[in-house]
mmCIF file of C-alpha atoms in Angstrom:
data_model
loop_
_atom_site.group_PDB
_atom_site.id
_atom_site.type_symbol
_atom_site.label_atom_id
_atom_site.label_comp_id
_atom_site.label_asym_id
_atom_site.label_seq_id
_atom_site.Cartn_x
_atom_site.Cartn_y
_atom_site.Cartn_z
ATOM 1 C CA UNK A 1 20.436 -26.068 -20.345
ATOM 2 C CA UNK A 2 22.469 -28.809 -18.720
ATOM 3 C CA UNK A 3 23.387 -28.398 -15.055
ATOM 4 C CA UNK A 4 26.283 -30.094 -13.300
ATOM 5 C CA UNK A 5 25.525 -29.175 -9.710
ATOM 6 C CA UNK A 6 28.284 -31.341 -8.198
ATOM 7 C CA UNK A 7 31.055 -29.900 -10.404
ATOM 8 C CA UNK A 8 29.830 -26.363 -9.874
ATOM 9 C CA UNK A 9 27.110 -23.926 -10.860
ATOM 10 C CA UNK A 10 26.164 -20.318 -10.155
ATOM 11 C CA UNK A 11 22.425 -20.454 -9.573
ATOM 12 C CA UNK A 12 20.230 -17.387 -9.669
ATOM 13 C CA UNK A 13 17.256 -17.987 -7.375
ATOM 14 C CA UNK A 14 14.129 -15.885 -6.909
ATOM 15 C CA UNK A 15 13.813 -16.119 -3.110
ATOM 16 C CA UNK A 16 10.207 -16.575 -1.898
ATOM 17 C CA UNK A 17 8.700 -14.338 0.748
ATOM 18 C CA UNK A 18 9.156 -15.523 4.372
ATOM 19 C CA UNK A 19 12.035 -17.882 3.472
ATOM 20 C CA UNK A 20 15.420 -17.217 5.086
ATOM 21 C CA UNK A 21 18.431 -17.366 2.804
ATOM 22 C CA UNK A 22 19.510 -20.514 4.660
ATOM 23 C CA UNK A 23 16.060 -22.061 4.007
ATOM 24 C CA UNK A 24 16.793 -21.704 0.279
ATOM 25 C CA UNK A 25 20.313 -23.148 0.607
ATOM 26 C CA UNK A 26 18.984 -26.089 2.596
ATOM 27 C CA UNK A 27 16.174 -26.798 0.135
ATOM 28 C CA UNK A 28 18.459 -26.618 -2.897
ATOM 29 C CA UNK A 29 21.151 -28.696 -1.177
ATOM 30 C CA UNK A 30 18.640 -31.409 -0.335
ATOM 31 C CA UNK A 31 17.146 -31.289 -3.823
ATOM 32 C CA UNK A 32 20.355 -31.515 -5.846
ATOM 33 C CA UNK A 33 22.098 -33.804 -3.326
ATOM 34 C CA UNK A 34 25.265 -31.695 -3.240
ATOM 35 C CA UNK A 35 26.827 -30.735 0.101
ATOM 36 C CA UNK A 36 28.899 -27.837 -1.201
ATOM 37 C CA UNK A 37 26.251 -25.105 -1.590
ATOM 38 C CA UNK A 38 26.465 -21.535 -0.302
ATOM 39 C CA UNK A 39 24.799 -18.187 -0.895
ATOM 40 C CA UNK A 40 26.522 -15.008 -2.077
ATOM 41 C CA UNK A 41 24.752 -12.471 0.140
ATOM 42 C CA UNK A 42 21.683 -12.882 2.355
ATOM 43 C CA UNK A 43 18.199 -11.524 1.932
ATOM 44 C CA UNK A 44 15.903 -10.907 4.922
ATOM 45 C CA UNK A 45 12.939 -13.285 5.231
ATOM 46 C CA UNK A 46 10.530 -10.427 4.381
ATOM 47 C CA UNK A 47 12.489 -9.598 1.203
ATOM 48 C CA UNK A 48 12.118 -11.335 -2.130
ATOM 49 C CA UNK A 49 14.193 -11.402 -5.286
ATOM 50 C CA UNK A 50 17.650 -12.366 -6.413
ATOM 51 C CA UNK A 51 19.611 -14.743 -4.208
ATOM 52 C CA UNK A 52 22.751 -16.228 -5.772
ATOM 53 C CA UNK A 53 23.743 -19.756 -4.798
ATOM 54 C CA UNK A 54 27.106 -21.281 -5.698
ATOM 55 C CA UNK A 55 27.720 -25.030 -5.836
ATOM 56 C CA UNK A 56 30.864 -27.143 -6.142
ATOM 57 C CA UNK A 57 33.948 -25.280 -7.391
ATOM 58 C CA UNK A 58 32.022 -22.020 -7.743
ATOM 59 C CA UNK A 59 31.707 -21.656 -3.961
ATOM 60 C CA UNK A 60 35.198 -20.125 -4.292
ATOM 61 C CA UNK A 61 33.555 -17.158 -6.060
ATOM 62 C CA UNK A 62 31.137 -16.315 -3.224
ATOM 63 C CA UNK A 63 33.267 -13.442 -1.814
ATOM 64 C CA UNK A 64 33.738 -11.994 -5.300
ATOM 65 C CA UNK A 65 30.017 -12.053 -6.063
ATOM 66 C CA UNK A 66 29.076 -10.699 -2.629
ATOM 67 C CA UNK A 67 31.254 -7.659 -3.220
ATOM 68 C CA UNK A 68 29.417 -6.556 -6.336
ATOM 69 C CA UNK A 69 26.942 -3.695 -6.611
ATOM 70 C CA UNK A 70 23.325 -4.433 -5.615
ATOM 71 C CA UNK A 71 20.042 -3.039 -6.928
ATOM 72 C CA UNK A 72 16.725 -3.090 -5.079
ATOM 73 C CA UNK A 73 13.167 -1.909 -5.500
ATOM 74 C CA UNK A 74 10.546 -1.668 -2.790
ATOM 75 C CA UNK A 75 8.159 0.413 -0.732
ATOM 76 C CA UNK A 76 8.845 2.597 2.300
ATOM 77 C CA UNK A 77 5.904 3.477 4.522
ATOM 78 C CA UNK A 78 6.205 6.970 5.983
ATOM 79 C CA UNK A 79 4.805 8.034 9.343
ATOM 80 C CA UNK A 80 5.158 4.634 11.006
ATOM 81 C CA UNK A 81 8.238 3.502 12.926
ATOM 82 C CA UNK A 82 9.065 -0.083 13.949
ATOM 83 C CA UNK A 83 12.014 -1.394 16.058
ATOM 84 C CA UNK A 84 13.137 -3.702 13.242
ATOM 85 C CA UNK A 85 12.782 -0.983 10.593
ATOM 86 C CA UNK A 86 10.471 -3.311 8.638
ATOM 87 C CA UNK A 87 7.227 -5.315 9.111
ATOM 88 C CA UNK A 88 8.777 -7.945 11.388
ATOM 89 C CA UNK A 89 7.873 -5.935 14.479
ATOM 90 C CA UNK A 90 4.803 -3.861 15.342
ATOM 91 C CA UNK A 91 4.507 -0.140 14.743
ATOM 92 C CA UNK A 92 5.548 1.731 17.902
ATOM 93 C CA UNK A 93 5.168 5.300 16.775
ATOM 94 C CA UNK A 94 2.975 7.110 14.229
ATOM 95 C CA UNK A 95 3.263 10.672 12.958
ATOM 96 C CA UNK A 96 1.260 12.914 10.657
ATOM 97 C CA UNK A 97 2.661 13.109 7.113
ATOM 98 C CA UNK A 98 0.048 15.372 5.529
ATOM 99 C CA UNK A 99 2.502 18.274 5.278
ATOM 100 C CA UNK A 100 5.033 16.343 3.218
ATOM 101 C CA UNK A 101 5.436 17.183 -0.453
ATOM 102 C CA UNK A 102 6.772 14.934 -3.234
ATOM 103 C CA UNK A 103 9.621 17.401 -3.667
ATOM 104 C CA UNK A 104 10.582 17.141 0.032
ATOM 105 C CA UNK A 105 10.571 13.325 -0.103
ATOM 106 C CA UNK A 106 12.647 13.191 -3.276
ATOM 107 C CA UNK A 107 15.106 15.794 -1.971
ATOM 108 C CA UNK A 108 15.550 13.878 1.290
ATOM 109 C CA UNK A 109 16.213 10.644 -0.644
ATOM 110 C CA UNK A 110 18.834 12.388 -2.772
ATOM 111 C CA UNK A 111 20.671 13.533 0.357
ATOM 112 C CA UNK A 112 21.682 9.901 0.988
ATOM 113 C CA UNK A 113 23.341 9.456 -2.425
ATOM 114 C CA UNK A 114 27.122 9.109 -2.089
ATOM 115 C CA UNK A 115 29.388 7.582 0.537
ATOM 116 C CA UNK A 116 27.604 7.660 3.887
ATOM 117 C CA UNK A 117 27.849 6.301 7.420
ATOM 118 C CA UNK A 118 25.014 3.878 8.197
ATOM 119 C CA UNK A 119 24.064 2.080 11.425
ATOM 120 C CA UNK A 120 22.639 -1.440 10.840
ATOM 121 C CA UNK A 121 19.245 -2.284 12.402
ATOM 122 C CA UNK A 122 19.423 -3.885 15.841
ATOM 123 C CA UNK A 123 17.276 -6.650 14.336
ATOM 124 C CA UNK A 124 20.105 -7.812 12.068
ATOM 125 C CA UNK A 125 22.657 -10.610 11.843
ATOM 126 C CA UNK A 126 25.521 -8.315 12.850
ATOM 127 C CA UNK A 127 27.708 -9.949 15.519
ATOM 128 C CA UNK A 128 27.839 -8.311 18.958
ATOM 129 C CA UNK A 129 30.242 -9.985 21.397
ATOM 130 C CA UNK A 130 29.858 -13.249 19.468
ATOM 131 C CA UNK A 131 26.066 -13.140 19.331
ATOM 132 C CA UNK A 132 23.631 -12.050 16.626
ATOM 133 C CA UNK A 133 22.180 -8.609 17.245
ATOM 134 C CA UNK A 134 18.651 -9.844 16.484
ATOM 135 C CA UNK A 135 18.906 -12.525 19.205
ATOM 136 C CA UNK A 136 19.798 -9.877 21.767
ATOM 137 C CA UNK A 137 17.125 -7.462 20.503
ATOM 138 C CA UNK A 138 14.398 -10.144 20.680
ATOM 139 C CA UNK A 139 15.369 -10.769 24.306
ATOM 140 C CA UNK A 140 14.867 -7.121 25.053
ATOM 141 C CA UNK A 141 18.559 -6.413 25.660
ATOM 142 C CA UNK A 142 20.243 -3.126 24.777
ATOM 143 C CA UNK A 143 22.106 -3.347 21.501
ATOM 144 C CA UNK A 144 24.559 -0.722 20.322
ATOM 145 C CA UNK A 145 25.895 -1.151 16.815
ATOM 146 C CA UNK A 146 28.729 0.739 15.162
ATOM 147 C CA UNK A 147 28.190 2.656 11.958
ATOM 148 C CA UNK A 148 29.655 1.384 8.719
ATOM 149 C CA UNK A 149 30.656 3.141 5.529
ATOM 150 C CA UNK A 150 28.486 2.280 2.519
ATOM 151 C CA UNK A 151 27.940 3.813 -0.885
ATOM 152 C CA UNK A 152 24.519 4.713 -2.300
ATOM 153 C CA UNK A 153 24.833 5.201 -6.058
ATOM 154 C CA UNK A 154 21.133 5.885 -6.601
ATOM 155 C CA UNK A 155 18.083 6.413 -4.405
ATOM 156 C CA UNK A 156 15.235 7.175 -6.773
ATOM 157 C CA UNK A 157 11.642 7.748 -5.643
ATOM 158 C CA UNK A 158 9.591 6.132 -8.408
ATOM 159 C CA UNK A 159 6.091 6.835 -7.092
ATOM 160 C CA UNK A 160 4.248 8.196 -4.064
ATOM 161 C CA UNK A 161 0.838 6.916 -3.011
ATOM 162 C CA UNK A 162 -0.164 8.456 0.299
ATOM 163 C CA UNK A 163 2.176 7.063 2.951
ATOM 164 C CA UNK A 164 3.634 4.474 0.573
ATOM 165 C CA UNK A 165 6.747 5.571 -1.297
ATOM 166 C CA UNK A 166 8.096 3.285 -4.042
ATOM 167 C CA UNK A 167 11.845 3.452 -4.653
ATOM 168 C CA UNK A 168 14.847 2.073 -6.521
ATOM 169 C CA UNK A 169 18.253 1.834 -4.818
ATOM 170 C CA UNK A 170 21.681 0.993 -6.229
ATOM 171 C CA UNK A 171 24.214 0.455 -3.494
ATOM 172 C CA UNK A 172 27.405 -1.208 -2.287
ATOM 173 C CA UNK A 173 27.849 -4.412 -0.339
ATOM 174 C CA UNK A 174 26.843 -4.135 3.316
ATOM 175 C CA UNK A 175 24.045 -1.593 2.799
ATOM 176 C CA UNK A 176 20.915 -2.162 4.868
ATOM 177 C CA UNK A 177 17.888 -0.941 2.958
ATOM 178 C CA UNK A 178 15.896 -1.115 6.189
ATOM 179 C CA UNK A 179 18.289 1.407 7.723
ATOM 180 C CA UNK A 180 17.981 3.586 4.636
ATOM 181 C CA UNK A 181 14.176 3.539 5.005
ATOM 182 C CA UNK A 182 14.423 4.363 8.703
ATOM 183 C CA UNK A 183 16.928 7.162 8.091
ATOM 184 C CA UNK A 184 14.750 8.677 5.369
ATOM 185 C CA UNK A 185 11.888 8.815 7.889
ATOM 186 C CA UNK A 186 14.159 10.479 10.427
ATOM 187 C CA UNK A 187 15.352 12.989 7.833
ATOM 188 C CA UNK A 188 11.757 13.903 7.038
ATOM 189 C CA UNK A 189 10.862 14.050 10.731
ATOM 190 C CA UNK A 190 7.989 11.579 10.472
ATOM 191 C CA UNK A 191 9.563 8.165 10.897
ATOM 192 C CA UNK A 192 9.336 5.302 8.395
ATOM 193 C CA UNK A 193 9.818 1.597 7.907
ATOM 194 C CA UNK A 194 10.450 -0.731 4.981
ATOM 195 C CA UNK A 195 7.220 -2.487 3.963
ATOM 196 C CA UNK A 196 8.399 -4.276 0.815
ATOM 197 C CA UNK A 197 11.764 -5.157 -0.731
ATOM 198 C CA UNK A 198 12.949 -7.002 -3.820
ATOM 199 C CA UNK A 199 16.538 -7.417 -4.947
ATOM 200 C CA UNK A 200 16.640 -7.053 -8.712
ATOM 201 C CA UNK A 201 20.343 -7.235 -9.471
ATOM 202 C CA UNK A 202 23.798 -8.229 -8.156
ATOM 203 C CA UNK A 203 26.534 -7.001 -10.475
ATOM 204 C CA UNK A 204 25.615 -8.304 -13.935
ATOM 205 C CA UNK A 205 23.294 -10.991 -12.526
ATOM 206 C CA UNK A 206 19.606 -10.084 -12.908
ATOM 207 C CA UNK A 207 16.414 -11.250 -11.239
ATOM 208 C CA UNK A 208 14.722 -11.704 -14.614
ATOM 209 C CA UNK A 209 17.119 -14.622 -15.283
ATOM 210 C CA UNK A 210 16.486 -16.321 -11.930
ATOM 211 C CA UNK A 211 14.965 -19.727 -11.311
ATOM 212 C CA UNK A 212 12.304 -20.531 -8.755
ATOM 213 C CA UNK A 213 12.649 -23.299 -6.152
ATOM 214 C CA UNK A 214 10.090 -25.233 -8.222
ATOM 215 C CA UNK A 215 12.348 -24.888 -11.266
ATOM 216 C CA UNK A 216 15.250 -26.432 -9.368
ATOM 217 C CA UNK A 217 13.077 -29.325 -8.255
ATOM 218 C CA UNK A 218 11.890 -29.916 -11.833
ATOM 219 C CA UNK A 219 15.448 -29.785 -13.207
ATOM 220 C CA UNK A 220 16.664 -32.317 -10.671
ATOM 221 C CA UNK A 221 13.674 -34.592 -11.302
ATOM 222 C CA UNK A 222 14.448 -34.563 -15.033
ATOM 223 C CA UNK A 223 18.093 -35.363 -14.362
ATOM 224 C CA UNK A 224 17.166 -38.386 -12.230
ATOM 225 C CA UNK A 225 14.667 -39.591 -14.854
ATOM 226 C CA UNK A 226 17.291 -39.307 -17.618
ATOM 227 C CA UNK A 227 19.820 -41.147 -15.443
ATOM 228 C CA UNK A 228 17.310 -43.978 -14.854
ATOM 229 C CA UNK A 229 16.605 -44.235 -18.589
ATOM 230 C CA UNK A 230 20.298 -44.447 -19.487
ATOM 231 C CA UNK A 231 20.844 -47.151 -16.880
ATOM 232 C CA UNK A 232 17.885 -49.249 -17.963
#
């Protein structure tokens, strides 16, 4: 496949673990040597999976792509609560989960399906008085975030292995899966946090069709080699 990064491309990227979404944008921008590069919806550093980058004229489609339905898979760890609702911060509370049944866990998950009110994690990029909530939270300051309306089209529990609950979620733009994990723990009365997350789909765009950062580097290298050959 031929890529014209400067004119415009929609790039499906498999975001590596521990990279921020901006890390990916910066790496791709520096690799393809195109200034006009943006992402259509962030992923947390501890999440992996589908990140869509738009270059050139396709940056105009970022809002359209961001608004599409998202699908995720991952693991929620029951009985352990963290301030960030994921593994970024240490566990601050543990509770016994031995009384929980698979039926209770699945029933609790189903209670979130539909249009719900959700409060974002305080360790999030939500703006509070012009500052990122996570910056305030990391400084130990009180952060109060407003709830937002989101839609959960599916919240399926795919397997249960002790405290680790594997799931699949289909949801609207603006949904925090970390908050969903936390709220599931609250519903069950044992607490929980998100221990693994992968985005598998945005609208019709699928993770299985995504490129790695290494793929982008290889594509650009080949383009430069071909350009050198045609000029020689």
